[in-house]
PDB file of C-alpha atoms in Angstrom:
ATOM      1  CA  THR J  17     -18.291  27.634   0.014  1.00  0.00           C
ATOM      2  CA  HIS J  18     -16.116  24.835   1.496  1.00  0.00           C
ATOM      3  CA  GLN J  19     -17.287  21.641   3.034  1.00  0.00           C
ATOM      4  CA  LEU J  20     -15.483  19.358   5.302  1.00  0.00           C
ATOM      5  CA  VAL J  21     -15.609  15.691   4.329  1.00  0.00           C
ATOM      6  CA  PRO J  22     -14.537  13.034   6.715  1.00  0.00           C
ATOM      7  CA  LEU J  23     -11.928  10.362   5.546  1.00  0.00           C
ATOM      8  CA  GLY J  24     -13.938   7.797   7.266  1.00  0.00           C
ATOM      9  CA  PRO J  25     -16.295   6.923  10.122  1.00  0.00           C
ATOM     10  CA  SER J  26     -15.786   9.259  13.197  1.00  0.00           C
ATOM     11  CA  PRO J  27     -14.176   7.536  16.151  1.00  0.00           C
ATOM     12  CA  GLN J  28     -16.905   9.258  18.255  1.00  0.00           C
ATOM     13  CA  ILE J  29     -14.178  10.097  20.858  1.00  0.00           C
ATOM     14  CA  LEU J  30     -13.489  13.615  22.021  1.00  0.00           C
ATOM     15  CA  PRO J  31     -10.855  14.751  21.613  1.00  0.00           C
ATOM     16  CA  ALA J  32     -10.753  12.996  18.440  1.00  0.00           C
ATOM     17  CA  LEU J  33      -7.885  10.492  18.107  1.00  0.00           C
ATOM     18  CA  LEU J  34      -5.888  10.353  14.976  1.00  0.00           C
ATOM     19  CA  GLN J  35      -7.433   7.663  13.139  1.00  0.00           C
ATOM     20  CA  TYR J  36      -6.446   8.154   9.563  1.00  0.00           C
ATOM     21  CA  GLY J  37      -3.662  10.962   9.583  1.00  0.00           C
ATOM     22  CA  PRO J  38      -4.184  12.418   6.071  1.00  0.00           C
ATOM     23  CA  TYR J  39      -0.815  13.409   4.698  1.00  0.00           C
ATOM     24  CA  ALA J  40      -0.944  13.982   1.000  1.00  0.00           C
ATOM     25  CA  ALA J  41      -3.359  14.295  -1.884  1.00  0.00           C
ATOM     26  CA  THR J  42      -2.657  13.122  -5.562  1.00  0.00           C
ATOM     27  CA  PRO J  43      -5.191  13.416  -8.432  1.00  0.00           C
ATOM     28  CA  ASP J  44      -5.572  10.508 -10.706  1.00  0.00           C
ATOM     29  CA  PRO J  45      -4.810  11.071 -14.477  1.00  0.00           C
ATOM     30  CA  ASP J  46      -8.571  11.884 -15.402  1.00  0.00           C
ATOM     31  CA  GLY J  47      -9.086  14.005 -12.249  1.00  0.00           C
ATOM     32  CA  LYS J  48     -12.198  12.054 -11.140  1.00  0.00           C
ATOM     33  CA  THR J  49     -10.347  10.687  -7.995  1.00  0.00           C
ATOM     34  CA  LEU J  50      -8.293  12.520  -5.556  1.00  0.00           C
ATOM     35  CA  TRP J  51      -6.124   9.789  -3.699  1.00  0.00           C
ATOM     36  CA  ILE J  52      -5.432  10.662  -0.169  1.00  0.00           C
ATOM     37  CA  SER J  53      -2.462   8.915   1.533  1.00  0.00           C
ATOM     38  CA  CYS J  54      -2.861   8.391   5.333  1.00  0.00           C
ATOM     39  CA  LEU J  55      -0.045   7.727   7.626  1.00  0.00           C
ATOM     40  CA  GLU J  56      -1.949   6.545  10.735  1.00  0.00           C
ATOM     41  CA  SER J  57      -4.071   4.141   8.938  1.00  0.00           C
ATOM     42  CA  GLY J  58      -1.377   3.041   6.371  1.00  0.00           C
ATOM     43  CA  ASP J  59      -3.730   3.142   3.471  1.00  0.00           C
ATOM     44  CA  ILE J  60      -4.748   5.363   0.452  1.00  0.00           C
ATOM     45  CA  ARG J  61      -8.261   6.632   0.313  1.00  0.00           C
ATOM     46  CA  ALA J  62     -10.404   7.584  -2.752  1.00  0.00           C
ATOM     47  CA  PHE J  63     -12.220  10.929  -2.806  1.00  0.00           C
ATOM     48  CA  ASN J  64     -14.645  11.277  -5.666  1.00  0.00           C
ATOM     49  CA  THR J  65     -14.149  14.822  -7.079  1.00  0.00           C
ATOM     50  CA  SER J  66     -17.623  14.719  -8.854  1.00  0.00           C
ATOM     51  CA  SER J  67     -19.621  13.732  -5.738  1.00  0.00           C
ATOM     52  CA  GLY J  68     -17.499  15.230  -3.314  1.00  0.00           C
ATOM     53  CA  GLN J  69     -17.679  12.215  -1.199  1.00  0.00           C
ATOM     54  CA  MET J  70     -15.096   9.538   0.123  1.00  0.00           C
ATOM     55  CA  GLU J  71     -15.391   6.132  -1.505  1.00  0.00           C
ATOM     56  CA  LEU J  72     -14.170   4.002   1.341  1.00  0.00           C
ATOM     57  CA  SER J  73     -14.839   0.728  -0.678  1.00  0.00           C
ATOM     58  CA  ARG J  74     -11.833   1.770  -2.880  1.00  0.00           C
ATOM     59  CA  THR J  75      -9.326   2.221   0.061  1.00  0.00           C
ATOM     60  CA  VAL J  76      -6.169   0.578  -0.813  1.00  0.00           C
ATOM     61  CA  VAL J  77      -4.218  -0.730   2.356  1.00  0.00           C
ATOM     62  CA  THR J  78      -0.473  -0.585   1.847  1.00  0.00           C
ATOM     63  CA  GLY J  79       0.643  -0.711   5.528  1.00  0.00           C
ATOM     64  CA  GLY J  80       3.472   1.575   6.595  1.00  0.00           C
ATOM     65  CA  LEU J  81       3.559   5.076   5.562  1.00  0.00           C
ATOM     66  CA  PRO J  82       2.298   5.994   2.204  1.00  0.00           C
ATOM     67  CA  GLY J  83       3.613   9.353   1.040  1.00  0.00           C
ATOM     68  CA  PHE J  84       3.382  11.691  -1.827  1.00  0.00           C
ATOM     69  CA  GLY J  85       2.229  10.448  -5.316  1.00  0.00           C
ATOM     70  CA  GLY J  86       2.140  11.489  -9.045  1.00  0.00           C
ATOM     71  CA  ALA J  87      -0.248  10.420 -11.977  1.00  0.00           C
ATOM     72  CA  THR J  88       0.658   9.374 -15.566  1.00  0.00           C
ATOM     73  CA  GLY J  89      -1.424   7.948 -18.183  1.00  0.00           C
ATOM     74  CA  ASN J  90      -3.631   5.405 -16.460  1.00  0.00           C
ATOM     75  CA  ALA J  91      -1.557   4.994 -13.313  1.00  0.00           C
ATOM     76  CA  VAL J  92      -0.753   6.755 -10.028  1.00  0.00           C
ATOM     77  CA  TYR J  93       2.505   6.327  -8.208  1.00  0.00           C
ATOM     78  CA  PHE J  94       3.097   6.466  -4.508  1.00  0.00           C
ATOM     79  CA  ALA J  95       6.198   6.242  -2.319  1.00  0.00           C
ATOM     80  CA  ARG J  96       5.669   4.051   0.809  1.00  0.00           C
ATOM     81  CA  GLN J  97       7.856   3.774   3.851  1.00  0.00           C
ATOM     82  CA  SER J  98       7.859   0.744   6.140  1.00  0.00           C
ATOM     83  CA  GLY J  99       7.073   2.294   9.342  1.00  0.00           C
ATOM     84  CA  GLU J 100       6.453  -1.206  10.707  1.00  0.00           C
ATOM     85  CA  VAL J 101       8.727  -4.065  11.829  1.00  0.00           C
ATOM     86  CA  GLY J 102       8.650  -6.918   9.285  1.00  0.00           C
ATOM     87  CA  LEU J 103       7.460  -4.825   6.310  1.00  0.00           C
ATOM     88  CA  PRO J 104      10.000  -4.099   3.378  1.00  0.00           C
ATOM     89  CA  ASP J 105      11.746  -0.708   4.019  1.00  0.00           C
ATOM     90  CA  ASP J 106      10.852   1.388   0.916  1.00  0.00           C
ATOM     91  CA  GLN J 107       8.610   0.652  -1.943  1.00  0.00           C
ATOM     92  CA  LEU J 108       7.092   2.215  -5.242  1.00  0.00           C
ATOM     93  CA  VAL J 109       3.387   1.423  -5.140  1.00  0.00           C
ATOM     94  CA  ILE J 110       1.500   1.712  -8.499  1.00  0.00           C
ATOM     95  CA  LEU J 111      -2.284   1.949  -8.590  1.00  0.00           C
ATOM     96  CA  SER J 112      -4.355   1.858 -11.601  1.00  0.00           C
ATOM     97  CA  SER J 113      -6.727   4.816 -12.129  1.00  0.00           C
ATOM     98  CA  ALA J 114      -9.520   2.385 -10.856  1.00  0.00           C
ATOM     99  CA  GLY J 115      -7.612   1.993  -7.503  1.00  0.00           C
ATOM    100  CA  THR J 116      -6.269  -1.514  -8.180  1.00  0.00           C
ATOM    101  CA  VAL J 117      -2.709  -2.211  -7.047  1.00  0.00           C
ATOM    102  CA  THR J 118      -0.714  -3.151 -10.185  1.00  0.00           C
ATOM    103  CA  ALA J 119       2.716  -3.208  -8.781  1.00  0.00           C
ATOM    104  CA  ILE J 120       4.656  -3.018  -5.515  1.00  0.00           C
ATOM    105  CA  HIS J 121       8.432  -2.708  -6.216  1.00  0.00           C
ATOM    106  CA  PRO J 122      10.750  -2.872  -3.113  1.00  0.00           C
ATOM    107  CA  ILE J 123      13.703  -0.337  -3.597  1.00  0.00           C
ATOM    108  CA  ASP J 124      16.977  -1.529  -2.227  1.00  0.00           C
ATOM    109  CA  SER J 125      17.994   0.224   1.100  1.00  0.00           C
ATOM    110  CA  ALA J 126      21.484   0.872  -0.597  1.00  0.00           C
ATOM    111  CA  ASP J 127      19.566   3.237  -3.019  1.00  0.00           C
ATOM    112  CA  CYS J 128      16.757   4.642  -0.935  1.00  0.00           C
ATOM    113  CA  VAL J 129      16.025   5.193   2.743  1.00  0.00           C
ATOM    114  CA  ASN J 130      12.545   6.740   3.553  1.00  0.00           C
ATOM    115  CA  ALA J 131      10.860   6.926   0.286  1.00  0.00           C
ATOM    116  CA  HIS J 132       8.851  10.089   0.297  1.00  0.00           C
ATOM    117  CA  GLN J 133       7.508  10.936  -2.980  1.00  0.00           C
ATOM    118  CA  ALA J 134       7.061   9.098  -6.295  1.00  0.00           C
ATOM    119  CA  VAL J 135       6.246  10.727  -9.534  1.00  0.00           C
ATOM    120  CA  PRO J 136       6.488   9.803 -13.249  1.00  0.00           C
ATOM    121  CA  ASP J 137       9.645  10.845 -14.953  1.00  0.00           C
ATOM    122  CA  PRO J 138       8.504  13.172 -17.899  1.00  0.00           C
ATOM    123  CA  THR J 139      11.748  12.646 -19.656  1.00  0.00           C
ATOM    124  CA  ALA J 140      11.387   8.705 -19.598  1.00  0.00           C
ATOM    125  CA  PRO J 141       8.024   7.257 -19.992  1.00  0.00           C
ATOM    126  CA  GLY J 142       7.385   4.161 -17.959  1.00  0.00           C
ATOM    127  CA  LYS J 143       9.951   5.380 -15.307  1.00  0.00           C
ATOM    128  CA  ALA J 144       9.299   6.681 -11.803  1.00  0.00           C
ATOM    129  CA  LEU J 145      11.373   9.103  -9.828  1.00  0.00           C
ATOM    130  CA  VAL J 146      11.428   8.369  -6.058  1.00  0.00           C
ATOM    131  CA  VAL J 147      12.626  10.987  -3.618  1.00  0.00           C
ATOM    132  CA  CYS J 148      14.237   9.266  -0.606  1.00  0.00           C
ATOM    133  CA  GLU J 149      14.610  11.388   2.408  1.00  0.00           C
ATOM    134  CA  GLY J 150      17.530   9.510   3.867  1.00  0.00           C
ATOM    135  CA  ASN J 151      18.235   9.241   7.530  1.00  0.00           C
ATOM    136  CA  HIS J 152      17.813  12.972   8.020  1.00  0.00           C
ATOM    137  CA  VAL J 153      21.534  13.488   8.747  1.00  0.00           C
ATOM    138  CA  SER J 154      23.363  12.233   5.649  1.00  0.00           C
ATOM    139  CA  PRO J 155      22.265  12.917   2.156  1.00  0.00           C
ATOM    140  CA  GLY J 156      19.073  11.280   0.779  1.00  0.00           C
ATOM    141  CA  SER J 157      18.552  10.281  -2.862  1.00  0.00           C
ATOM    142  CA  LEU J 158      16.713  10.540  -6.064  1.00  0.00           C
ATOM    143  CA  VAL J 159      16.118   7.123  -7.569  1.00  0.00           C
ATOM    144  CA  ARG J 160      14.714   6.204 -10.972  1.00  0.00           C
ATOM    145  CA  VAL J 161      12.720   3.002 -11.093  1.00  0.00           C
ATOM    146  CA  ASP J 162      11.369   1.194 -14.104  1.00  0.00           C
ATOM    147  CA  ALA J 163       7.630   1.139 -13.414  1.00  0.00           C
ATOM    148  CA  VAL J 164       7.164  -2.262 -15.128  1.00  0.00           C
ATOM    149  CA  SER J 165      10.162  -4.354 -13.829  1.00  0.00           C
ATOM    150  CA  GLY J 166      10.790  -2.619 -10.651  1.00  0.00           C
ATOM    151  CA  VAL J 167      14.458  -2.390 -11.558  1.00  0.00           C
ATOM    152  CA  THR J 168      16.322   0.600 -10.054  1.00  0.00           C
ATOM    153  CA  GLU J 169      18.089   2.181 -13.038  1.00  0.00           C
ATOM    154  CA  ALA J 170      19.866   5.175 -11.245  1.00  0.00           C
ATOM    155  CA  SER J 171      20.352   6.678  -7.797  1.00  0.00           C
ATOM    156  CA  GLU J 172      21.914   9.987  -7.129  1.00  0.00           C
ATOM    157  CA  LEU J 173      22.453  11.799  -3.864  1.00  0.00           C
ATOM    158  CA  ALA J 174      20.096  14.712  -3.195  1.00  0.00           C
ATOM    159  CA  GLY J 175      21.233  16.631  -0.256  1.00  0.00           C
ATOM    160  CA  VAL J 176      20.276  16.122   3.555  1.00  0.00           C
ATOM    161  CA  PHE J 177      16.563  15.203   3.961  1.00  0.00           C
ATOM    162  CA  PRO J 178      15.192  15.971   0.322  1.00  0.00           C
ATOM    163  CA  ASP J 179      11.231  16.346   0.309  1.00  0.00           C
ATOM    164  CA  ALA J 180      10.221  16.412  -3.401  1.00  0.00           C
ATOM    165  CA  VAL J 181      11.347  16.671  -6.875  1.00  0.00           C
ATOM    166  CA  THR J 182      10.401  19.508  -9.282  1.00  0.00           C
ATOM    167  CA  PHE J 183      10.822  19.540 -13.193  1.00  0.00           C
ATOM    168  CA  VAL J 184      12.114  22.655 -14.700  1.00  0.00           C
ATOM    169  CA  ALA J 185      10.208  23.083 -18.020  1.00  0.00           C
ATOM    170  CA  GLY J 186      12.292  23.233 -21.222  1.00  0.00           C
ATOM    171  CA  THR J 187      15.478  21.935 -19.408  1.00  0.00           C
ATOM    172  CA  GLY J 188      14.752  18.243 -19.463  1.00  0.00           C
ATOM    173  CA  GLY J 189      16.097  18.327 -15.894  1.00  0.00           C
ATOM    174  CA  ALA J 190      14.858  17.788 -12.336  1.00  0.00           C
ATOM    175  CA  PHE J 191      15.513  19.400  -9.120  1.00  0.00           C
ATOM    176  CA  ALA J 192      15.222  17.663  -5.764  1.00  0.00           C
ATOM    177  CA  ARG J 193      14.396  19.940  -2.885  1.00  0.00           C
TER     178      ARG J 193
END
């Protein structure tokens, strides 16, 4: 059977207003938490996979538009777009598996516009790959960021409006789609 689990308190308004805007779900490295990025509320919410309940006390407010993430070792990487005046445009947000923000690395707009997905680079430990949508007319990019220093190490064009990066087993390569 399936059970619907609310992401937070009901707004008690019908028709229901978008209060959270769930967008993507990313499991943490041990599978105990499913992190749900929410566009409307600008946060990342924790779902306990054992209890089947949201743990709202572990909500991480990022502001802007948190996107798709990926887990490695004891960390979870997320891409974040600004979506708000005055916030840095694009960032790599790194959470510990406990849900503590351990780093927020801005990505220069010359390398990345509209960060959409951040995943660990399986070919380079300690590095993240960030898929950047671009302006949806010109090519976006695939950016490699050092997860400790936040330094952008490489940036390559990835076609118009790329959505995600996929790794091809046995080739050591990645494909942005």
